[in-house]
Amino acid sequence: MRGEIDLYTAPQLHSRLVDSLDDGARRLVVDLSRVDFCDSTGMNVLLSAMKRARERDGEFELAAPRPAVMKILQVTGLDGVFTILDSTDAIPVPAGTSAVE
């Protein structure tokens, strides 16, 4: 992903995440390093995907959120809900994993 996750772009992200899970991904890592903004629609998409991944005994992580996105996560308390990785540098990509940018 890059730019903004909002009312206009969230449906595309939702489709990509659901498709990855439906294709059998057991771990989703969403690279937020190039996302400047995420509104409530985008947060709901991320929450929904995390719930769906957990229902399938999978993992869902957010990687390298920029300060503006991290602030939204903190203000909403979602920083305590999501697993947040500080960077994308050491993310292994084993079989059964899907990375969504």
PDB file of C-alpha atoms in Angstrom:
ATOM      1  CA  MET A   1       0.000   0.000   0.000  1.00  0.00           C
ATOM      2  CA  ARG A   2       1.013   3.556  -0.541  1.00  0.00           C
ATOM      3  CA  GLY A   3      -0.626   6.900  -0.070  1.00  0.00           C
ATOM      4  CA  GLU A   4      -3.885   6.774   1.859  1.00  0.00           C
ATOM      5  CA  ILE A   5      -6.173   4.028   3.076  1.00  0.00           C
ATOM      6  CA  ASP A   6      -9.571   5.666   3.090  1.00  0.00           C
ATOM      7  CA  LEU A   7     -13.157   5.330   1.947  1.00  0.00           C
ATOM      8  CA  TYR A   8     -11.982   5.163  -1.667  1.00  0.00           C
ATOM      9  CA  THR A   9      -9.048   2.768  -1.370  1.00  0.00           C
ATOM     10  CA  ALA A  10     -10.199   0.535   1.503  1.00  0.00           C
ATOM     11  CA  PRO A  11     -12.349  -1.752  -0.703  1.00  0.00           C
ATOM     12  CA  GLN A  12      -9.320  -2.629  -2.831  1.00  0.00           C
ATOM     13  CA  LEU A  13      -7.246  -3.397   0.266  1.00  0.00           C
ATOM     14  CA  HIS A  14     -10.088  -5.473   1.685  1.00  0.00           C
ATOM     15  CA  SER A  15     -10.246  -7.538  -1.512  1.00  0.00           C
ATOM     16  CA  ARG A  16      -6.500  -8.139  -1.529  1.00  0.00           C
ATOM     17  CA  LEU A  17      -6.437  -9.215   2.097  1.00  0.00           C
ATOM     18  CA  VAL A  18      -9.453 -11.507   1.771  1.00  0.00           C
ATOM     19  CA  ASP A  19      -8.059 -13.004  -1.441  1.00  0.00           C
ATOM     20  CA  SER A  20      -4.761 -13.747   0.295  1.00  0.00           C
ATOM     21  CA  LEU A  21      -6.546 -15.473   3.163  1.00  0.00           C
ATOM     22  CA  ASP A  22      -8.835 -17.371   0.801  1.00  0.00           C
ATOM     23  CA  ASP A  23      -5.741 -18.518  -1.108  1.00  0.00           C
ATOM     24  CA  GLY A  24      -4.479 -20.110   2.111  1.00  0.00           C
ATOM     25  CA  ALA A  25      -2.104 -17.509   3.548  1.00  0.00           C
ATOM     26  CA  ARG A  26      -1.509 -18.247   7.229  1.00  0.00           C
ATOM     27  CA  ARG A  27       0.366 -15.009   7.924  1.00  0.00           C
ATOM     28  CA  LEU A  28      -0.437 -11.574   6.561  1.00  0.00           C
ATOM     29  CA  VAL A  29       1.959  -8.678   6.982  1.00  0.00           C
ATOM     30  CA  VAL A  30       0.620  -5.331   5.807  1.00  0.00           C
ATOM     31  CA  ASP A  31       3.480  -2.978   4.911  1.00  0.00           C
ATOM     32  CA  LEU A  32       2.406   0.496   6.030  1.00  0.00           C
ATOM     33  CA  SER A  33       5.785   2.139   5.442  1.00  0.00           C
ATOM     34  CA  ARG A  34       4.428   4.144   2.497  1.00  0.00           C
ATOM     35  CA  VAL A  35       0.970   4.882   3.905  1.00  0.00           C
ATOM     36  CA  ASP A  36       0.525   8.524   4.916  1.00  0.00           C
ATOM     37  CA  PHE A  37      -3.015   8.324   6.287  1.00  0.00           C
ATOM     38  CA  CYS A  38      -5.612   5.748   7.306  1.00  0.00           C
ATOM     39  CA  ASP A  39      -9.192   6.716   8.120  1.00  0.00           C
ATOM     40  CA  SER A  40     -11.784   4.754  10.089  1.00  0.00           C
ATOM     41  CA  THR A  41     -12.815   2.805   6.982  1.00  0.00           C
ATOM     42  CA  GLY A  42      -9.233   1.652   6.533  1.00  0.00           C
ATOM     43  CA  MET A  43      -8.896   0.736  10.209  1.00  0.00           C
ATOM     44  CA  ASN A  44     -12.084  -1.317   9.950  1.00  0.00           C
ATOM     45  CA  VAL A  45     -10.673  -3.188   6.948  1.00  0.00           C
ATOM     46  CA  LEU A  46      -7.504  -3.987   8.906  1.00  0.00           C
ATOM     47  CA  LEU A  47      -9.520  -5.109  11.939  1.00  0.00           C
ATOM     48  CA  SER A  48     -11.762  -7.282   9.798  1.00  0.00           C
ATOM     49  CA  ALA A  49      -8.787  -8.929   8.111  1.00  0.00           C
ATOM     50  CA  MET A  50      -7.099  -9.537  11.465  1.00  0.00           C
ATOM     51  CA  LYS A  51     -10.272 -11.162  12.789  1.00  0.00           C
ATOM     52  CA  ARG A  52     -10.582 -13.340   9.705  1.00  0.00           C
ATOM     53  CA  ALA A  53      -6.926 -14.388   9.927  1.00  0.00           C
ATOM     54  CA  ARG A  54      -7.275 -15.299  13.612  1.00  0.00           C
ATOM     55  CA  GLU A  55     -10.446 -17.284  12.930  1.00  0.00           C
ATOM     56  CA  ARG A  56      -8.291 -19.407  10.620  1.00  0.00           C
ATOM     57  CA  ASP A  57      -5.516 -19.712  13.222  1.00  0.00           C
ATOM     58  CA  GLY A  58      -3.388 -17.326  11.192  1.00  0.00           C
ATOM     59  CA  GLU A  59      -1.288 -14.295  12.022  1.00  0.00           C
ATOM     60  CA  PHE A  60      -1.921 -10.684  11.023  1.00  0.00           C
ATOM     61  CA  GLU A  61       0.703  -7.978  11.476  1.00  0.00           C
ATOM     62  CA  LEU A  62       1.201  -4.356  10.537  1.00  0.00           C
ATOM     63  CA  ALA A  63       4.727  -3.357   9.552  1.00  0.00           C
ATOM     64  CA  ALA A  64       6.479  -0.011   9.795  1.00  0.00           C
ATOM     65  CA  PRO A  65       3.574   2.414  10.163  1.00  0.00           C
ATOM     66  CA  ARG A  66       4.570   6.021   9.542  1.00  0.00           C
ATOM     67  CA  PRO A  67       4.194   8.448  12.468  1.00  0.00           C
ATOM     68  CA  ALA A  68       0.793   9.798  11.337  1.00  0.00           C
ATOM     69  CA  VAL A  69      -0.659   6.287  11.027  1.00  0.00           C
ATOM     70  CA  MET A  70       0.956   5.187  14.283  1.00  0.00           C
ATOM     71  CA  LYS A  71      -0.645   8.166  16.023  1.00  0.00           C
ATOM     72  CA  ILE A  72      -4.087   7.087  14.761  1.00  0.00           C
ATOM     73  CA  LEU A  73      -3.399   3.567  16.040  1.00  0.00           C
ATOM     74  CA  GLN A  74      -2.388   4.962  19.436  1.00  0.00           C
ATOM     75  CA  VAL A  75      -5.283   7.418  19.784  1.00  0.00           C
ATOM     76  CA  THR A  76      -7.803   4.689  18.957  1.00  0.00           C
ATOM     77  CA  GLY A  77      -6.099   2.135  21.206  1.00  0.00           C
ATOM     78  CA  LEU A  78      -5.542  -0.161  18.239  1.00  0.00           C
ATOM     79  CA  ASP A  79      -1.813  -0.211  18.878  1.00  0.00           C
ATOM     80  CA  GLY A  80      -2.695  -2.629  21.673  1.00  0.00           C
ATOM     81  CA  VAL A  81      -4.857  -4.757  19.394  1.00  0.00           C
ATOM     82  CA  PHE A  82      -2.615  -5.209  16.355  1.00  0.00           C
ATOM     83  CA  THR A  83       0.810  -6.789  16.310  1.00  0.00           C
ATOM     84  CA  ILE A  84       2.990  -3.956  15.015  1.00  0.00           C
ATOM     85  CA  LEU A  85       6.472  -4.536  13.615  1.00  0.00           C
ATOM     86  CA  ASP A  86       8.893  -1.605  13.717  1.00  0.00           C
ATOM     87  CA  SER A  87      10.309  -2.236  10.266  1.00  0.00           C
ATOM     88  CA  THR A  88      10.003  -4.446   7.228  1.00  0.00           C
ATOM     89  CA  ASP A  89      13.704  -5.377   7.184  1.00  0.00           C
ATOM     90  CA  ALA A  90      13.596  -8.705   8.979  1.00  0.00           C
ATOM     91  CA  ILE A  91      10.248 -10.040   7.828  1.00  0.00           C
ATOM     92  CA  PRO A  92      10.748 -13.591   6.582  1.00  0.00           C
ATOM     93  CA  VAL A  93       8.493 -14.691   3.762  1.00  0.00           C
ATOM     94  CA  PRO A  94       8.068 -18.440   4.256  1.00  0.00           C
ATOM     95  CA  ALA A  95       5.662 -20.624   2.320  1.00  0.00           C
ATOM     96  CA  GLY A  96       2.066 -19.907   3.222  1.00  0.00           C
ATOM     97  CA  THR A  97       2.776 -16.224   3.853  1.00  0.00           C
ATOM     98  CA  SER A  98       1.411 -13.291   1.927  1.00  0.00           C
ATOM     99  CA  ALA A  99       2.731  -9.740   1.996  1.00  0.00           C
ATOM    100  CA  VAL A 100       0.362  -6.957   1.008  1.00  0.00           C
ATOM    101  CA  GLU A 101       1.889  -3.637   0.017  1.00  0.00           C
TER     102      GLU A 101
END
